[in-house]
mmCIF file of C-alpha atoms and ligand atoms in Angstrom:
data_model
loop_
_atom_site.group_PDB
_atom_site.id
_atom_site.type_symbol
_atom_site.label_atom_id
_atom_site.label_comp_id
_atom_site.label_asym_id
_atom_site.label_seq_id
_atom_site.Cartn_x
_atom_site.Cartn_y
_atom_site.Cartn_z
ATOM 1 C CA MET C 12 -17.848 -36.739 -5.833
ATOM 2 C CA THR C 13 -20.632 -38.879 -6.361
ATOM 3 C CA LYS C 14 -19.835 -42.337 -4.690
ATOM 4 C CA THR C 15 -22.084 -45.621 -5.346
ATOM 5 C CA VAL C 16 -21.922 -49.294 -4.141
ATOM 6 C CA PHE C 17 -23.150 -52.083 -5.952
ATOM 7 C CA SER C 18 -23.327 -54.556 -3.129
ATOM 8 C CA ASN C 19 -24.448 -58.253 -3.347
ATOM 9 C CA VAL C 20 -23.672 -58.611 -7.024
ATOM 10 C CA ARG C 21 -21.925 -61.371 -9.079
ATOM 11 C CA ILE C 22 -19.175 -59.808 -10.750
ATOM 12 C CA LEU C 23 -18.427 -60.850 -14.183
ATOM 13 C CA ASP C 24 -15.457 -58.943 -14.857
ATOM 14 C CA CYS C 25 -14.864 -59.599 -18.746
ATOM 15 C CA GLY C 26 -11.028 -59.823 -17.767
ATOM 16 C CA GLY C 27 -11.224 -63.202 -18.556
ATOM 17 C CA GLY C 28 -11.910 -64.926 -14.997
ATOM 18 C CA ASP C 29 -15.001 -66.544 -13.761
ATOM 19 C CA PRO C 30 -17.518 -64.448 -12.191
ATOM 20 C CA PHE C 31 -17.491 -63.848 -8.521
ATOM 21 C CA ALA C 32 -19.691 -62.580 -5.587
ATOM 22 C CA GLY C 33 -18.700 -59.192 -4.287
ATOM 23 C CA GLU C 34 -19.110 -55.434 -4.556
ATOM 24 C CA VAL C 35 -18.029 -52.371 -6.261
ATOM 25 C CA LEU C 36 -17.584 -48.725 -5.424
ATOM 26 C CA ILE C 37 -17.863 -46.303 -8.224
ATOM 27 C CA GLU C 38 -16.351 -42.875 -7.336
ATOM 28 C CA GLY C 39 -17.105 -40.162 -10.023
ATOM 29 C CA ASN C 40 -16.883 -41.880 -13.326
ATOM 30 C CA ARG C 41 -14.444 -44.528 -12.455
ATOM 31 C CA ILE C 42 -14.450 -47.787 -10.783
ATOM 32 C CA ARG C 43 -12.572 -47.136 -7.617
ATOM 33 C CA GLN C 44 -12.571 -50.413 -5.481
ATOM 34 C CA ILE C 45 -13.648 -54.109 -6.103
ATOM 35 C CA ALA C 46 -13.962 -56.651 -3.301
ATOM 36 C CA GLY C 47 -14.675 -60.303 -3.340
ATOM 37 C CA ASP C 48 -14.475 -63.094 -0.672
ATOM 38 C CA ALA C 49 -17.185 -61.454 1.527
ATOM 39 C CA ALA C 50 -14.985 -58.424 1.923
ATOM 40 C CA GLN C 51 -16.279 -54.969 1.847
ATOM 41 C CA VAL C 52 -15.573 -51.795 -0.253
ATOM 42 C CA SER C 53 -15.400 -48.372 1.467
ATOM 43 C CA ARG C 54 -19.206 -47.137 2.238
ATOM 44 C CA ASP C 55 -18.343 -44.010 3.286
ATOM 45 C CA GLY C 56 -20.860 -41.087 1.726
ATOM 46 C CA ALA C 57 -21.686 -43.915 -0.738
ATOM 47 C CA ARG C 58 -25.262 -44.667 -2.136
ATOM 48 C CA VAL C 59 -25.758 -48.433 -1.738
ATOM 49 C CA ILE C 60 -27.522 -50.408 -4.411
ATOM 50 C CA ASP C 61 -28.309 -53.910 -3.182
ATOM 51 C CA GLY C 62 -27.982 -55.960 -6.305
ATOM 52 C CA ALA C 63 -29.641 -58.902 -4.831
ATOM 53 C CA GLY C 64 -27.454 -61.237 -6.543
ATOM 54 C CA ALA C 65 -27.621 -59.876 -9.991
ATOM 55 C CA THR C 66 -24.840 -59.803 -12.422
ATOM 56 C CA LEU C 67 -22.824 -56.736 -12.725
ATOM 57 C CA MET C 68 -20.872 -56.517 -15.871
ATOM 58 C CA PRO C 69 -19.208 -53.965 -18.141
ATOM 59 C CA GLY C 70 -21.639 -51.984 -20.776
ATOM 60 C CA LEU C 71 -21.915 -53.288 -24.134
ATOM 61 C CA ILE C 72 -19.700 -52.187 -27.006
ATOM 62 C CA GLU C 73 -21.005 -52.140 -30.676
ATOM 63 C CA ALA C 74 -17.933 -52.592 -33.051
ATOM 64 C CA HIS C 75 -20.011 -51.955 -36.254
ATOM 65 C CA MET C 76 -22.393 -49.015 -35.503
ATOM 66 C CA HIS C 77 -24.533 -47.258 -37.549
ATOM 67 C CA VAL C 78 -26.257 -44.319 -35.357
ATOM 68 C CA SER C 79 -27.839 -42.834 -38.659
ATOM 69 C CA PHE C 80 -29.102 -45.614 -40.240
ATOM 70 C CA LEU C 81 -32.865 -45.730 -40.065
ATOM 71 C CA ASP C 82 -34.152 -49.232 -40.256
ATOM 72 C CA SER C 83 -35.175 -48.739 -43.893
ATOM 73 C CA ALA C 84 -35.674 -51.712 -46.266
ATOM 74 C CA ASP C 85 -33.212 -50.127 -48.938
ATOM 75 C CA LEU C 86 -30.364 -47.830 -49.128
ATOM 76 C CA GLU C 87 -31.821 -45.342 -51.522
ATOM 77 C CA SER C 88 -34.295 -44.168 -48.958
ATOM 78 C CA LEU C 89 -31.563 -43.160 -46.582
ATOM 79 C CA GLY C 90 -30.613 -40.403 -48.997
ATOM 80 C CA ALA C 91 -34.490 -38.904 -49.127
ATOM 81 C CA VAL C 92 -34.435 -37.824 -45.698
ATOM 82 C CA PRO C 93 -33.637 -34.286 -45.280
ATOM 83 C CA ALA C 94 -30.640 -33.551 -42.661
ATOM 84 C CA GLU C 95 -32.598 -32.098 -40.282
ATOM 85 C CA GLU C 96 -35.163 -34.805 -39.794
ATOM 86 C CA HIS C 97 -31.922 -37.390 -40.389
ATOM 87 C CA THR C 98 -30.174 -35.680 -37.295
ATOM 88 C CA LEU C 99 -33.282 -36.033 -34.836
ATOM 89 C CA MET C 100 -33.732 -39.712 -35.804
ATOM 90 C CA ALA C 101 -30.023 -40.306 -35.404
ATOM 91 C CA MET C 102 -30.391 -38.594 -31.905
ATOM 92 C CA LYS C 103 -33.378 -41.139 -31.142
ATOM 93 C CA ASN C 104 -31.107 -44.077 -32.305
ATOM 94 C CA ALA C 105 -28.401 -42.831 -29.919
ATOM 95 C CA ARG C 106 -30.668 -43.234 -26.992
ATOM 96 C CA THR C 107 -31.889 -46.617 -28.148
ATOM 97 C CA PHE C 108 -28.330 -48.118 -27.959
ATOM 98 C CA LEU C 109 -27.770 -46.876 -24.570
ATOM 99 C CA ASP C 110 -31.403 -48.198 -23.545
ATOM 100 C CA GLN C 111 -30.453 -51.558 -24.931
ATOM 101 C CA GLY C 112 -27.008 -51.606 -22.957
ATOM 102 C CA PHE C 113 -24.634 -50.441 -25.555
ATOM 103 C CA THR C 114 -22.662 -48.013 -23.802
ATOM 104 C CA ALA C 115 -20.134 -47.483 -26.613
ATOM 105 C CA GLY C 116 -19.819 -47.944 -30.198
ATOM 106 C CA CYS C 117 -17.357 -47.703 -33.023
ATOM 107 C CA SER C 118 -19.356 -46.292 -36.110
ATOM 108 C CA ALA C 119 -18.876 -48.036 -39.591
ATOM 109 C CA ALA C 120 -20.287 -45.050 -41.324
ATOM 110 C CA ALA C 121 -22.681 -42.186 -41.192
ATOM 111 C CA ALA C 122 -25.387 -41.779 -43.380
ATOM 112 C CA LYS C 123 -24.749 -38.111 -43.930
ATOM 113 C CA PRO C 124 -21.255 -36.165 -43.786
ATOM 114 C CA ARG C 125 -21.505 -34.652 -40.266
ATOM 115 C CA LEU C 126 -24.247 -36.748 -38.700
ATOM 116 C CA ASP C 127 -21.699 -39.110 -36.634
ATOM 117 C CA VAL C 128 -19.419 -36.197 -35.731
ATOM 118 C CA VAL C 129 -22.530 -34.162 -34.580
ATOM 119 C CA ILE C 130 -24.139 -36.911 -32.637
ATOM 120 C CA ARG C 131 -20.610 -37.957 -30.872
ATOM 121 C CA ASN C 132 -20.097 -34.108 -30.067
ATOM 122 C CA SER C 133 -23.531 -33.773 -28.245
ATOM 123 C CA ILE C 134 -23.485 -36.935 -26.458
ATOM 124 C CA ASN C 135 -20.144 -35.856 -25.113
ATOM 125 C CA ALA C 136 -21.240 -32.660 -24.113
ATOM 126 C CA GLY C 137 -23.959 -34.026 -22.193
ATOM 127 C CA ASP C 138 -26.846 -32.678 -24.288
ATOM 128 C CA ILE C 139 -28.336 -35.914 -25.500
ATOM 129 C CA PRO C 140 -28.199 -39.611 -24.129
ATOM 130 C CA GLY C 141 -26.011 -42.122 -25.956
ATOM 131 C CA PRO C 142 -23.238 -44.182 -26.067
ATOM 132 C CA ARG C 143 -19.497 -43.155 -26.264
ATOM 133 C CA MET C 144 -18.810 -43.047 -29.890
ATOM 134 C CA LEU C 145 -16.094 -43.114 -32.529
ATOM 135 C CA ALA C 146 -17.535 -40.965 -35.375
ATOM 136 C CA ALA C 147 -17.108 -41.850 -39.004
ATOM 137 C CA THR C 148 -17.307 -40.613 -42.395
ATOM 138 C CA PRO C 149 -20.055 -41.826 -44.780
ATOM 139 C CA GLU C 150 -19.024 -44.574 -46.860
ATOM 140 C CA LEU C 151 -16.338 -43.746 -49.331
ATOM 141 C CA THR C 152 -17.144 -45.559 -52.359
ATOM 142 C CA VAL C 153 -16.120 -45.688 -56.288
ATOM 143 C CA SER C 154 -18.496 -45.180 -58.990
ATOM 144 C CA GLY C 155 -20.641 -48.332 -59.061
ATOM 145 C CA GLY C 156 -19.672 -49.507 -55.579
ATOM 146 C CA LEU C 157 -21.715 -50.382 -52.321
ATOM 147 C CA GLY C 158 -23.779 -47.138 -51.770
ATOM 148 C CA ASP C 159 -23.553 -45.281 -55.222
ATOM 149 C CA VAL C 160 -27.303 -45.324 -55.958
ATOM 150 C CA ARG C 161 -26.788 -42.576 -58.239
ATOM 151 C CA LEU C 162 -28.823 -42.802 -61.876
ATOM 152 C CA MET C 163 -27.894 -41.378 -65.159
ATOM 153 C CA HIS C 164 -31.426 -39.877 -65.777
ATOM 154 C CA MET C 165 -32.318 -38.129 -62.469
ATOM 155 C CA ASP C 166 -30.586 -36.668 -59.367
ATOM 156 C CA ARG C 167 -30.439 -39.032 -56.499
ATOM 157 C CA GLN C 168 -28.603 -38.817 -53.223
ATOM 158 C CA THR C 169 -27.598 -41.707 -50.745
ATOM 159 C CA PHE C 170 -25.738 -41.820 -47.690
ATOM 160 C CA ALA C 171 -22.339 -42.517 -49.908
ATOM 161 C CA VAL C 172 -19.707 -40.280 -51.018
ATOM 162 C CA VAL C 173 -18.515 -41.146 -54.486
ATOM 163 C CA CYS C 174 -15.034 -40.707 -55.208
ATOM 164 C CA ASP C 175 -12.592 -42.130 -58.195
ATOM 165 C CA GLY C 176 -8.906 -41.762 -58.266
ATOM 166 C CA ALA C 177 -6.610 -41.387 -55.456
ATOM 167 C CA ASP C 178 -6.791 -37.475 -55.642
ATOM 168 C CA GLU C 179 -10.748 -37.745 -54.967
ATOM 169 C CA PHE C 180 -10.467 -40.033 -52.061
ATOM 170 C CA ARG C 181 -7.416 -37.749 -50.801
ATOM 171 C CA ARG C 182 -9.353 -34.940 -51.010
ATOM 172 C CA ALA C 183 -12.794 -36.466 -48.988
ATOM 173 C CA ALA C 184 -10.357 -37.705 -46.627
ATOM 174 C CA ARG C 185 -8.990 -34.600 -45.760
ATOM 175 C CA GLU C 186 -12.325 -32.742 -45.560
ATOM 176 C CA PHE C 187 -13.727 -35.402 -43.250
ATOM 177 C CA CYS C 188 -10.798 -34.876 -41.111
ATOM 178 C CA ARG C 189 -11.455 -31.230 -40.809
ATOM 179 C CA GLU C 190 -14.874 -32.093 -39.773
ATOM 180 C CA GLY C 191 -13.965 -34.020 -36.981
ATOM 181 C CA VAL C 192 -14.144 -37.900 -37.827
ATOM 182 C CA ASP C 193 -12.193 -40.535 -35.688
ATOM 183 C CA THR C 194 -12.627 -43.177 -38.704
ATOM 184 C CA LEU C 195 -12.296 -43.065 -42.576
ATOM 185 C CA LYS C 196 -14.587 -45.622 -43.673
ATOM 186 C CA ILE C 197 -13.915 -47.099 -47.147
ATOM 187 C CA ASN C 198 -15.703 -49.677 -49.450
ATOM 188 C CA PRO C 199 -12.906 -51.834 -51.370
ATOM 189 C CA SER C 200 -15.362 -54.594 -51.882
ATOM 190 C CA GLY C 201 -18.670 -54.750 -53.249
ATOM 191 C CA ASP C 202 -21.807 -56.428 -51.687
ATOM 192 C CA GLU C 203 -24.039 -59.312 -52.735
ATOM 193 C CA PHE C 204 -26.953 -57.050 -52.954
ATOM 194 C CA VAL C 205 -25.120 -54.534 -55.269
ATOM 195 C CA PRO C 206 -25.649 -56.274 -58.890
ATOM 196 C CA MET C 207 -22.507 -54.782 -60.434
ATOM 197 C CA ALA C 208 -20.205 -54.829 -57.367
ATOM 198 C CA ARG C 209 -20.511 -58.258 -55.577
ATOM 199 C CA ALA C 210 -18.787 -59.622 -52.722
ATOM 200 C CA HIS C 211 -16.129 -61.212 -54.396
ATOM 201 C CA HIS C 212 -15.298 -57.964 -56.303
ATOM 202 C CA THR C 213 -12.668 -55.597 -55.278
ATOM 203 C CA VAL C 214 -13.960 -52.285 -56.703
ATOM 204 C CA MET C 215 -11.186 -49.897 -55.013
ATOM 205 C CA ASN C 216 -7.592 -49.930 -56.477
ATOM 206 C CA GLU C 217 -4.150 -49.916 -54.498
ATOM 207 C CA ASP C 218 -3.806 -46.237 -55.015
ATOM 208 C CA GLU C 219 -7.105 -45.155 -53.665
ATOM 209 C CA VAL C 220 -6.663 -47.133 -50.593
ATOM 210 C CA ALA C 221 -3.073 -45.904 -50.268
ATOM 211 C CA ALA C 222 -4.389 -42.317 -50.407
ATOM 212 C CA VAL C 223 -6.954 -42.607 -47.712
ATOM 213 C CA ALA C 224 -4.248 -44.539 -45.452
ATOM 214 C CA GLU C 225 -2.143 -41.811 -46.061
ATOM 215 C CA VAL C 226 -4.184 -39.130 -44.721
ATOM 216 C CA ALA C 227 -5.342 -41.209 -42.077
ATOM 217 C CA ARG C 228 -1.509 -41.752 -41.031
ATOM 218 C CA SER C 229 -0.870 -38.070 -41.286
ATOM 219 C CA ARG C 230 -3.348 -37.255 -38.734
ATOM 220 C CA GLU C 231 -3.631 -40.030 -36.410
ATOM 221 C CA LYS C 232 -7.090 -41.241 -37.547
ATOM 222 C CA ARG C 233 -8.095 -44.895 -38.421
ATOM 223 C CA VAL C 234 -9.401 -46.563 -41.565
ATOM 224 C CA ALA C 235 -12.111 -49.000 -41.535
ATOM 225 C CA GLY C 236 -12.518 -51.075 -44.605
ATOM 226 C CA HIS C 237 -15.900 -52.891 -45.846
ATOM 227 C CA CYS C 238 -13.855 -55.833 -47.018
ATOM 228 C CA ARG C 239 -15.783 -59.026 -48.271
ATOM 229 C CA SER C 240 -13.642 -60.082 -50.958
ATOM 230 C CA ALA C 241 -10.043 -61.725 -50.311
ATOM 231 C CA GLU C 242 -8.212 -59.173 -52.365
ATOM 232 C CA SER C 243 -9.773 -56.192 -50.408
ATOM 233 C CA VAL C 244 -8.522 -57.722 -47.256
ATOM 234 C CA LYS C 245 -5.073 -58.159 -48.487
ATOM 235 C CA MET C 246 -5.168 -54.650 -49.836
ATOM 236 C CA CYS C 247 -6.089 -52.936 -46.599
ATOM 237 C CA LEU C 248 -3.744 -54.802 -44.776
ATOM 238 C CA ARG C 249 -0.843 -53.632 -47.188
ATOM 239 C CA HIS C 250 -1.973 -50.141 -46.067
ATOM 240 C CA GLY C 251 -2.178 -50.752 -42.396
ATOM 241 C CA VAL C 252 -5.833 -50.500 -42.314
ATOM 242 C CA GLU C 253 -6.786 -51.263 -38.725
ATOM 243 C CA ILE C 254 -10.508 -52.415 -38.792
ATOM 244 C CA ILE C 255 -11.505 -54.943 -41.172
ATOM 245 C CA TYR C 256 -15.130 -55.310 -41.518
ATOM 246 C CA HIS C 257 -16.587 -58.611 -42.776
ATOM 247 C CA ALA C 258 -13.697 -60.366 -44.121
ATOM 248 C CA THR C 259 -16.350 -63.045 -45.168
ATOM 249 C CA LEU C 260 -14.446 -64.604 -48.348
ATOM 250 C CA VAL C 261 -11.137 -64.220 -47.116
ATOM 251 C CA ASP C 262 -8.751 -67.286 -48.712
ATOM 252 C CA GLU C 263 -5.796 -68.902 -46.894
ATOM 253 C CA GLU C 264 -3.374 -66.014 -48.018
ATOM 254 C CA ALA C 265 -5.418 -63.280 -46.563
ATOM 255 C CA ARG C 266 -5.980 -65.384 -43.101
ATOM 256 C CA ASP C 267 -2.306 -65.504 -43.192
ATOM 257 C CA LEU C 268 -1.851 -62.093 -43.382
ATOM 258 C CA LEU C 269 -4.509 -61.110 -41.083
ATOM 259 C CA GLU C 270 -2.647 -63.733 -38.357
ATOM 260 C CA ALA C 271 0.464 -62.093 -39.064
ATOM 261 C CA GLN C 272 -1.241 -58.708 -37.902
ATOM 262 C CA LYS C 273 -3.350 -59.850 -35.470
ATOM 263 C CA ASP C 274 -2.164 -57.695 -32.530
ATOM 264 C CA ARG C 275 -2.921 -54.587 -34.739
ATOM 265 C CA VAL C 276 -6.310 -55.310 -36.422
ATOM 266 C CA PHE C 277 -9.911 -56.105 -35.569
ATOM 267 C CA VAL C 278 -12.186 -58.069 -37.734
ATOM 268 C CA ALA C 279 -16.196 -57.820 -37.246
ATOM 269 C CA PRO C 280 -18.098 -60.092 -39.657
ATOM 270 C CA THR C 281 -21.460 -58.360 -39.132
ATOM 271 C CA LEU C 282 -23.001 -61.846 -39.157
ATOM 272 C CA GLY C 283 -26.385 -60.314 -37.905
ATOM 273 C CA ILE C 284 -27.596 -58.742 -41.208
ATOM 274 C CA THR C 285 -26.574 -61.539 -43.346
ATOM 275 C CA TYR C 286 -28.385 -64.022 -40.961
ATOM 276 C CA ALA C 287 -31.552 -61.809 -40.685
ATOM 277 C CA THR C 288 -31.576 -61.215 -44.734
ATOM 278 C CA LEU C 289 -31.477 -64.934 -44.960
ATOM 279 C CA ASN C 290 -34.000 -65.809 -42.508
ATOM 280 C CA GLU C 291 -36.258 -63.058 -41.415
ATOM 281 C CA ALA C 292 -36.578 -60.470 -44.405
ATOM 282 C CA SER C 293 -39.563 -62.330 -46.201
ATOM 283 C CA PRO C 294 -41.952 -59.468 -45.296
ATOM 284 C CA TRP C 295 -39.888 -56.961 -47.334
ATOM 285 C CA GLY C 296 -39.833 -59.406 -50.304
ATOM 286 C CA ILE C 297 -36.384 -61.064 -49.508
ATOM 287 C CA THR C 298 -37.510 -64.496 -49.262
ATOM 288 C CA GLU C 299 -34.862 -67.118 -48.443
ATOM 289 C CA GLU C 300 -34.877 -68.210 -51.823
ATOM 290 C CA VAL C 301 -33.999 -64.510 -53.018
ATOM 291 C CA ALA C 302 -31.387 -64.222 -50.530
ATOM 292 C CA THR C 303 -29.787 -67.233 -51.257
ATOM 293 C CA GLY C 304 -30.089 -66.317 -55.159
ATOM 294 C CA LEU C 305 -27.947 -63.407 -53.944
ATOM 295 C CA GLY C 306 -25.207 -65.464 -52.872
ATOM 296 C CA MET C 307 -26.043 -64.977 -49.130
ATOM 297 C CA ARG C 308 -26.189 -68.625 -48.004
ATOM 298 C CA ARG C 309 -23.065 -69.253 -49.740
ATOM 299 C CA GLU C 310 -21.342 -66.194 -48.076
ATOM 300 C CA LEU C 311 -22.723 -66.899 -44.812
ATOM 301 C CA ASP C 312 -21.449 -70.731 -44.949
ATOM 302 C CA ILE C 313 -17.881 -69.296 -45.849
ATOM 303 C CA ALA C 314 -17.921 -66.647 -43.499
ATOM 304 C CA ILE C 315 -18.647 -69.158 -40.561
ATOM 305 C CA GLU C 316 -15.793 -71.424 -41.524
ATOM 306 C CA ASN C 317 -13.190 -68.537 -42.037
ATOM 307 C CA MET C 318 -14.216 -66.916 -38.557
ATOM 308 C CA LYS C 319 -13.815 -70.172 -36.849
ATOM 309 C CA ASP C 320 -10.217 -70.394 -38.433
ATOM 310 C CA LEU C 321 -9.392 -66.815 -37.725
ATOM 311 C CA LYS C 322 -10.469 -67.155 -34.160
ATOM 312 C CA LYS C 323 -8.091 -70.260 -33.865
ATOM 313 C CA ARG C 324 -5.511 -67.952 -35.332
ATOM 314 C CA GLY C 325 -5.872 -65.799 -32.269
ATOM 315 C CA LEU C 326 -7.605 -63.041 -34.419
ATOM 316 C CA ARG C 327 -9.762 -60.321 -32.300
ATOM 317 C CA ILE C 328 -13.079 -60.859 -33.780
ATOM 318 C CA LEU C 329 -15.946 -58.839 -32.455
ATOM 319 C CA PRO C 330 -19.541 -58.716 -32.691
ATOM 320 C CA GLY C 331 -21.545 -55.916 -34.521
ATOM 321 C CA GLY C 332 -23.902 -56.748 -37.137
ATOM 322 C CA ASP C 333 -24.858 -53.968 -39.524
ATOM 323 C CA TYR C 334 -28.177 -53.074 -37.203
ATOM 324 C CA GLY C 335 -30.132 -50.382 -38.893
ATOM 325 C CA PHE C 336 -32.325 -52.059 -41.551
ATOM 326 C CA ALA C 337 -35.779 -53.393 -41.578
ATOM 327 C CA TRP C 338 -35.157 -56.798 -40.753
ATOM 328 C CA ASN C 339 -32.212 -56.174 -38.634
ATOM 329 C CA PRO C 340 -33.137 -53.060 -36.700
ATOM 330 C CA ILE C 341 -31.010 -50.697 -34.544
ATOM 331 C CA GLY C 342 -31.930 -51.678 -30.691
ATOM 332 C CA THR C 343 -31.390 -55.585 -31.502
ATOM 333 C CA ASN C 344 -27.438 -55.514 -31.714
ATOM 334 C CA ALA C 345 -26.920 -57.894 -28.822
ATOM 335 C CA ARG C 346 -28.045 -60.492 -30.942
ATOM 336 C CA ASP C 347 -24.835 -60.636 -32.496
ATOM 337 C CA ILE C 348 -23.210 -62.107 -29.438
ATOM 338 C CA GLU C 349 -25.853 -64.796 -29.384
ATOM 339 C CA HIS C 350 -24.791 -65.447 -33.429
ATOM 340 C CA PHE C 351 -21.071 -65.850 -32.156
ATOM 341 C CA VAL C 352 -22.110 -68.668 -29.878
ATOM 342 C CA LYS C 353 -24.579 -70.422 -32.171
ATOM 343 C CA LEU C 354 -23.023 -70.011 -35.414
ATOM 344 C CA LEU C 355 -19.148 -69.769 -34.425
ATOM 345 C CA ASP C 356 -19.288 -71.668 -31.572
ATOM 346 C CA PHE C 357 -17.697 -69.137 -29.302
ATOM 347 C CA THR C 358 -18.095 -69.889 -25.645
ATOM 348 C CA PRO C 359 -20.620 -67.278 -24.033
ATOM 349 C CA MET C 360 -17.493 -66.078 -22.159
ATOM 350 C CA ASP C 361 -15.552 -65.790 -25.324
ATOM 351 C CA ALA C 362 -18.535 -63.753 -27.022
ATOM 352 C CA ILE C 363 -19.259 -61.434 -24.298
ATOM 353 C CA VAL C 364 -15.433 -60.567 -23.724
ATOM 354 C CA ALA C 365 -15.466 -59.883 -27.574
ATOM 355 C CA ALA C 366 -18.456 -57.444 -26.953
ATOM 356 C CA THR C 367 -16.710 -55.678 -23.878
ATOM 357 C CA ARG C 368 -13.195 -55.999 -23.431
ATOM 358 C CA LEU C 369 -12.197 -56.299 -27.086
ATOM 359 C CA GLY C 370 -14.862 -53.483 -27.726
ATOM 360 C CA GLY C 371 -12.859 -51.387 -25.472
ATOM 361 C CA GLU C 372 -9.527 -52.108 -27.576
ATOM 362 C CA ILE C 373 -11.599 -51.045 -30.647
ATOM 363 C CA MET C 374 -12.444 -47.784 -29.108
ATOM 364 C CA MET C 375 -8.965 -47.378 -28.475
ATOM 365 C CA MET C 376 -9.861 -47.206 -24.612
ATOM 366 C CA GLY C 377 -8.452 -50.651 -23.857
ATOM 367 C CA ASP C 378 -6.789 -49.687 -20.732
ATOM 368 C CA GLU C 379 -10.023 -47.896 -19.391
ATOM 369 C CA LEU C 380 -13.089 -49.406 -20.987
ATOM 370 C CA GLY C 381 -14.716 -52.622 -21.314
ATOM 371 C CA GLN C 382 -13.816 -54.272 -17.840
ATOM 372 C CA VAL C 383 -15.064 -54.020 -14.397
ATOM 373 C CA LYS C 384 -11.629 -53.600 -12.975
ATOM 374 C CA GLU C 385 -10.306 -50.793 -10.620
ATOM 375 C CA GLY C 386 -9.272 -47.432 -12.372
ATOM 376 C CA PHE C 387 -11.575 -48.166 -15.215
ATOM 377 C CA LEU C 388 -14.444 -46.282 -16.472
ATOM 378 C CA ALA C 389 -17.735 -46.910 -14.956
ATOM 379 C CA ASP C 390 -19.699 -48.089 -17.973
ATOM 380 C CA LEU C 391 -21.737 -51.021 -16.214
ATOM 381 C CA LEU C 392 -24.883 -53.075 -16.596
ATOM 382 C CA LEU C 393 -26.770 -54.705 -13.721
ATOM 383 C CA VAL C 394 -28.345 -57.698 -15.305
ATOM 384 C CA ASP C 395 -31.044 -59.918 -13.929
ATOM 385 C CA GLY C 396 -29.448 -63.576 -14.675
ATOM 386 C CA ASN C 397 -26.520 -65.184 -15.849
ATOM 387 C CA PRO C 398 -25.641 -64.286 -19.224
ATOM 388 C CA LEU C 399 -23.065 -66.987 -19.336
ATOM 389 C CA ALA C 400 -26.001 -69.435 -18.956
ATOM 390 C CA ASP C 401 -28.002 -67.651 -21.607
ATOM 391 C CA VAL C 402 -26.646 -65.077 -23.754
ATOM 392 C CA SER C 403 -29.649 -64.047 -25.242
ATOM 393 C CA ILE C 404 -30.924 -62.335 -22.068
ATOM 394 C CA LEU C 405 -28.641 -59.489 -23.191
ATOM 395 C CA GLN C 406 -31.072 -58.599 -25.684
ATOM 396 C CA HIS C 407 -33.992 -57.784 -23.441
ATOM 397 C CA ALA C 408 -33.851 -54.364 -22.142
ATOM 398 C CA ASP C 409 -36.223 -55.577 -19.229
ATOM 399 C CA LYS C 410 -33.104 -57.727 -18.071
ATOM 400 C CA LEU C 411 -30.874 -54.616 -17.767
ATOM 401 C CA LEU C 412 -31.836 -53.644 -14.178
ATOM 402 C CA ALA C 413 -29.670 -50.676 -14.474
ATOM 403 C CA ILE C 414 -27.502 -48.990 -16.996
ATOM 404 C CA MET C 415 -24.461 -46.837 -16.101
ATOM 405 C CA LYS C 416 -22.273 -44.808 -18.052
ATOM 406 C CA ASP C 417 -19.565 -42.586 -17.075
ATOM 407 C CA GLY C 418 -20.582 -43.112 -13.394
ATOM 408 C CA ASN C 419 -24.074 -41.906 -14.183
ATOM 409 C CA PHE C 420 -27.259 -43.949 -14.370
ATOM 410 C CA HIS C 421 -28.776 -43.975 -17.540
ATOM 411 C CA LYS C 422 -31.240 -46.253 -16.275
ATOM 412 C CA GLU C 423 -31.878 -46.395 -12.402
ATOM 413 C CA PRO C 424 -32.106 -49.794 -10.680
ATOM 414 C CA PRO C 425 -35.691 -50.708 -9.533
ATOM 415 C CA GLY C 426 -37.020 -49.078 -6.277
ATOM 416 C CA GLU C 427 -36.270 -52.367 -4.101
ATOM 417 C CA MET C 428 -32.593 -52.150 -4.927
ATOM 418 C CA ARG C 429 -32.047 -48.486 -3.976
ATOM 419 C CA ALA C 430 -31.684 -47.898 -0.371
ATOM 420 C CA GLY C 431 -31.855 -44.511 -1.218
ATOM 421 C CA ARG C 432 -29.547 -43.566 1.678
ATOM 422 C CA VAL C 433 -26.300 -42.630 1.769
ATOM 423 C CA ALA C 434 -24.181 -44.743 4.245
ATOM 424 C CA ALA C 435 -21.894 -43.601 6.900
ATOM 425 C CA GLU C 436 -19.113 -45.728 8.570
HETATM 426 ZN ZN1 LIG G 507 -22.216 -51.303 -42.269
#
């Protein structure tokens, strides 16, 4: 079995405690032994990496991943890409996630029916590099809802699957379970850039949400809801939906309901896309004035207050900002950690724990992923610097000296750290 020792590292274990100097032994794909206080782990037969004081921490985990979004400036163009090209592009994105230190991701919708499933399976088979992945359906939406870009006068496809009525949702949910998804993604609310289904509109009805939830329950799958309106959050909670995306416009009743289910649900507000649309999308014609006119300033302000309140109430709030659009591209996902610190007043530690330990929990692998802990899976980053002093360093791939997933280096540490020898005691 392959053995690797990271010696002379500062261990940020993301279990909640302060970082400490020490060393870590990886055996196969697991973290076998951790030693602090100048103690040593077993070096027998191990390749020893001299970390030179760098930070060893868990790989980052994206809570709202779109591996098949293509950094386009609109939703329609996603539908124009043929499946073959689209698969290759998603494959490239999967690698980008890993290159940027994301060793796992919970998908928040595929852009074509089987894309997530195929990419996840290829990664798991070791055929292509990429993060651990929970595969999702495309967005299951209603006529006129977010993702329905069809026109009356001509045929046009997009990334969503349009269903109306409980029966159509049930059939779609069952078909996607057949195809092997982990997560059923539904769009109960609209979004500010959808003219006829705004963020505060709840466009799916009770029976439709119930139908998808029933399919998920019966097959041990999960439902994730695009829920911006307060009512969409309440409706999802009534039906046991576990992953509440956005939750930006929740009212007090919705916050109370979330608090009552805080050990069961995850909230990922996706601040990245809203922030970037407001501040950085003018090259694509969305000036701050336009974005504010769409209601995004108002929504971001309300979301910030709501997330601060939910954090106080003990909700699990995770970074993940809908990266995959032109002004919020894939690969910049770690920026959401900085948004949590700057916009939501998270401590750097809390923001990083949300992107690692809580990430392990949303991956349904909380007992083996997201921490530097004995027995846990060896998904690790060796970081040049102290992310607690400046979380933004996690956005720079050149600061990631080494990236390990499942005990294998995706990115080897630089030459001077590699003794290249196998130690014998
Ligand atoms: Zn999304």
